[in-house]
mmCIF file of C-alpha atoms and ligand atoms in Angstrom:
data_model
loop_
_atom_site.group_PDB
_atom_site.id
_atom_site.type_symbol
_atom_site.label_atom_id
_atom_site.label_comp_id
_atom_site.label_asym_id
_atom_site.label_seq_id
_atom_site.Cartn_x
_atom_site.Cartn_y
_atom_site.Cartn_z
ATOM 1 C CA UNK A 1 105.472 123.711 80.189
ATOM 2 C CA UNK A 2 104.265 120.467 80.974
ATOM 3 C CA UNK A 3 106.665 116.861 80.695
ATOM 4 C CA UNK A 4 105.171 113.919 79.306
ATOM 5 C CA UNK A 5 106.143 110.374 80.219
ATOM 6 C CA UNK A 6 104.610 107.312 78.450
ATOM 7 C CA UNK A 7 104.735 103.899 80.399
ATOM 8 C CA UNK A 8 104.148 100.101 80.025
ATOM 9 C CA UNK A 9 102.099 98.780 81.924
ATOM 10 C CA UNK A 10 102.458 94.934 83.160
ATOM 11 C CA UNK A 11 99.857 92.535 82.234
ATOM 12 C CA UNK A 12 97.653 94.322 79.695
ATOM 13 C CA UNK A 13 100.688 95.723 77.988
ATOM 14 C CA UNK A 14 98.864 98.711 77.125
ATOM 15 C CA UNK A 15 100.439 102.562 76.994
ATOM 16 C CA UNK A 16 99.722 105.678 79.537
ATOM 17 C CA UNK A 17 101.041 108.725 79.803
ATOM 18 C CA UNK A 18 102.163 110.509 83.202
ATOM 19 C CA UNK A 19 102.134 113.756 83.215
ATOM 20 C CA UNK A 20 104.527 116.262 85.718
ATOM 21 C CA UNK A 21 106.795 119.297 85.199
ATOM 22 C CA UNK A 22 110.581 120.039 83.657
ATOM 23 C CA UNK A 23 113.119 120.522 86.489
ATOM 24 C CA UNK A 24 116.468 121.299 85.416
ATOM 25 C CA UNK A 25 117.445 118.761 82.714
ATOM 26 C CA UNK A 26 114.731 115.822 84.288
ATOM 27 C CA UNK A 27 111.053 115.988 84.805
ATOM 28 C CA UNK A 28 108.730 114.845 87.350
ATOM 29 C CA UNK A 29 106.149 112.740 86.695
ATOM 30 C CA UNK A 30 102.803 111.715 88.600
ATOM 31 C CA UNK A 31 102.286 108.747 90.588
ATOM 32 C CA UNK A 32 99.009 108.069 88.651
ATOM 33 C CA UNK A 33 98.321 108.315 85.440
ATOM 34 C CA UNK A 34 96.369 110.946 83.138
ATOM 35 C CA UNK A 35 93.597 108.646 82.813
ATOM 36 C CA UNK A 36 93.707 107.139 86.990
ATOM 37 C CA UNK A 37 93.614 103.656 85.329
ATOM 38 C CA UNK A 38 97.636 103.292 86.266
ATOM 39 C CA UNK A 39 100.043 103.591 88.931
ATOM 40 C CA UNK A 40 103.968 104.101 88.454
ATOM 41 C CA UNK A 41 103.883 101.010 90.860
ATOM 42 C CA UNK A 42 102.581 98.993 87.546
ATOM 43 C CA UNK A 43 105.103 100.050 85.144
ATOM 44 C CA UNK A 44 107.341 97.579 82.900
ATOM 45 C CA UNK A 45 109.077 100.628 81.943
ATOM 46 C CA UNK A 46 109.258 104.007 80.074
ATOM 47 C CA UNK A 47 109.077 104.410 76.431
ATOM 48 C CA UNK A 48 109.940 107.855 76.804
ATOM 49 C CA UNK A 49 110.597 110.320 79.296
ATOM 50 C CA UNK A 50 110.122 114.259 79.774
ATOM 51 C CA UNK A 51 108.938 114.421 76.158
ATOM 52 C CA UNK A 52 106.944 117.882 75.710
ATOM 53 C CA UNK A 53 103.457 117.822 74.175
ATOM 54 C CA UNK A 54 103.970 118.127 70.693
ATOM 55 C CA UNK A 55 107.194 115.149 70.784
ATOM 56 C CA UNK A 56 105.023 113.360 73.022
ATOM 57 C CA UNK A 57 102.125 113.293 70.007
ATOM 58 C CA UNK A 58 104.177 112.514 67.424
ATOM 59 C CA UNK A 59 105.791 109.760 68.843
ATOM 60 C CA UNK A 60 102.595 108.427 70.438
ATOM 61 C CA UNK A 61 100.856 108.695 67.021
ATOM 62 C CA UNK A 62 103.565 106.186 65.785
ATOM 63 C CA UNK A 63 103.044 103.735 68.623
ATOM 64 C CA UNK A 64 99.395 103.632 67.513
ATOM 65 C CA UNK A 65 96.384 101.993 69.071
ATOM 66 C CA UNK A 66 98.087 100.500 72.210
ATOM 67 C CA UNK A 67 98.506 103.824 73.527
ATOM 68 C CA UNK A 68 95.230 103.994 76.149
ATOM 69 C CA UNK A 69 92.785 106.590 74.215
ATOM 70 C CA UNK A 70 91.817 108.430 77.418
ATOM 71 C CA UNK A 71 95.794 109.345 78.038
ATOM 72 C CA UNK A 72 95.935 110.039 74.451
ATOM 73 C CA UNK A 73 92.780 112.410 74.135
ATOM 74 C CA UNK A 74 94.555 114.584 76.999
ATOM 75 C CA UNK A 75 97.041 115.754 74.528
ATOM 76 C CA UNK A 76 94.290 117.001 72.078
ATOM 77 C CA UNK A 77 92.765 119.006 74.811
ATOM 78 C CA UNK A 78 94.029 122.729 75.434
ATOM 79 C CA UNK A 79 93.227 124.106 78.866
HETATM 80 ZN ZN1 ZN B 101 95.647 105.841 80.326
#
């Protein structure tokens, strides 16, 4: 099962989601974003942390529109 965490990034202020693996009681999480356009390096912070897909879309969904689309689409897609 896959961990989601959703950052802030500085400057634009804009969502993206990172996504890594449960360990234990924690998660891991990339160094780059889903969508490449964001490093950990650039984060003001996590919303949320080791979320799994379906928390993760709910509570993205209520964020709304500053949640980066291409991050967001990834959650839609099954593999
Ligand atoms: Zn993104």
């Amino acid at each position: 099962m896959k961990a989601y965490t959703l950052k802030r990034r500085k400057n634009t202020e804009e969502y993206h989601l990172f996504e890594g693996d449960f360990s234990q009681e924690l998660c891991t999480s990339k160094k780059e974003s889903i969508c490449k356009k964001m490093d950990k390096s650039e984060s003001l912070g996590n919303t949320f942390m080791c979320y799994t897909e379906d928390k993760a879309r709910k509570r993205i969904a209520e964020i709304g529109r500053s949640v980066c689309g291409v991050c967001t689409s990834h959650l839609y897609t099954t593999f």
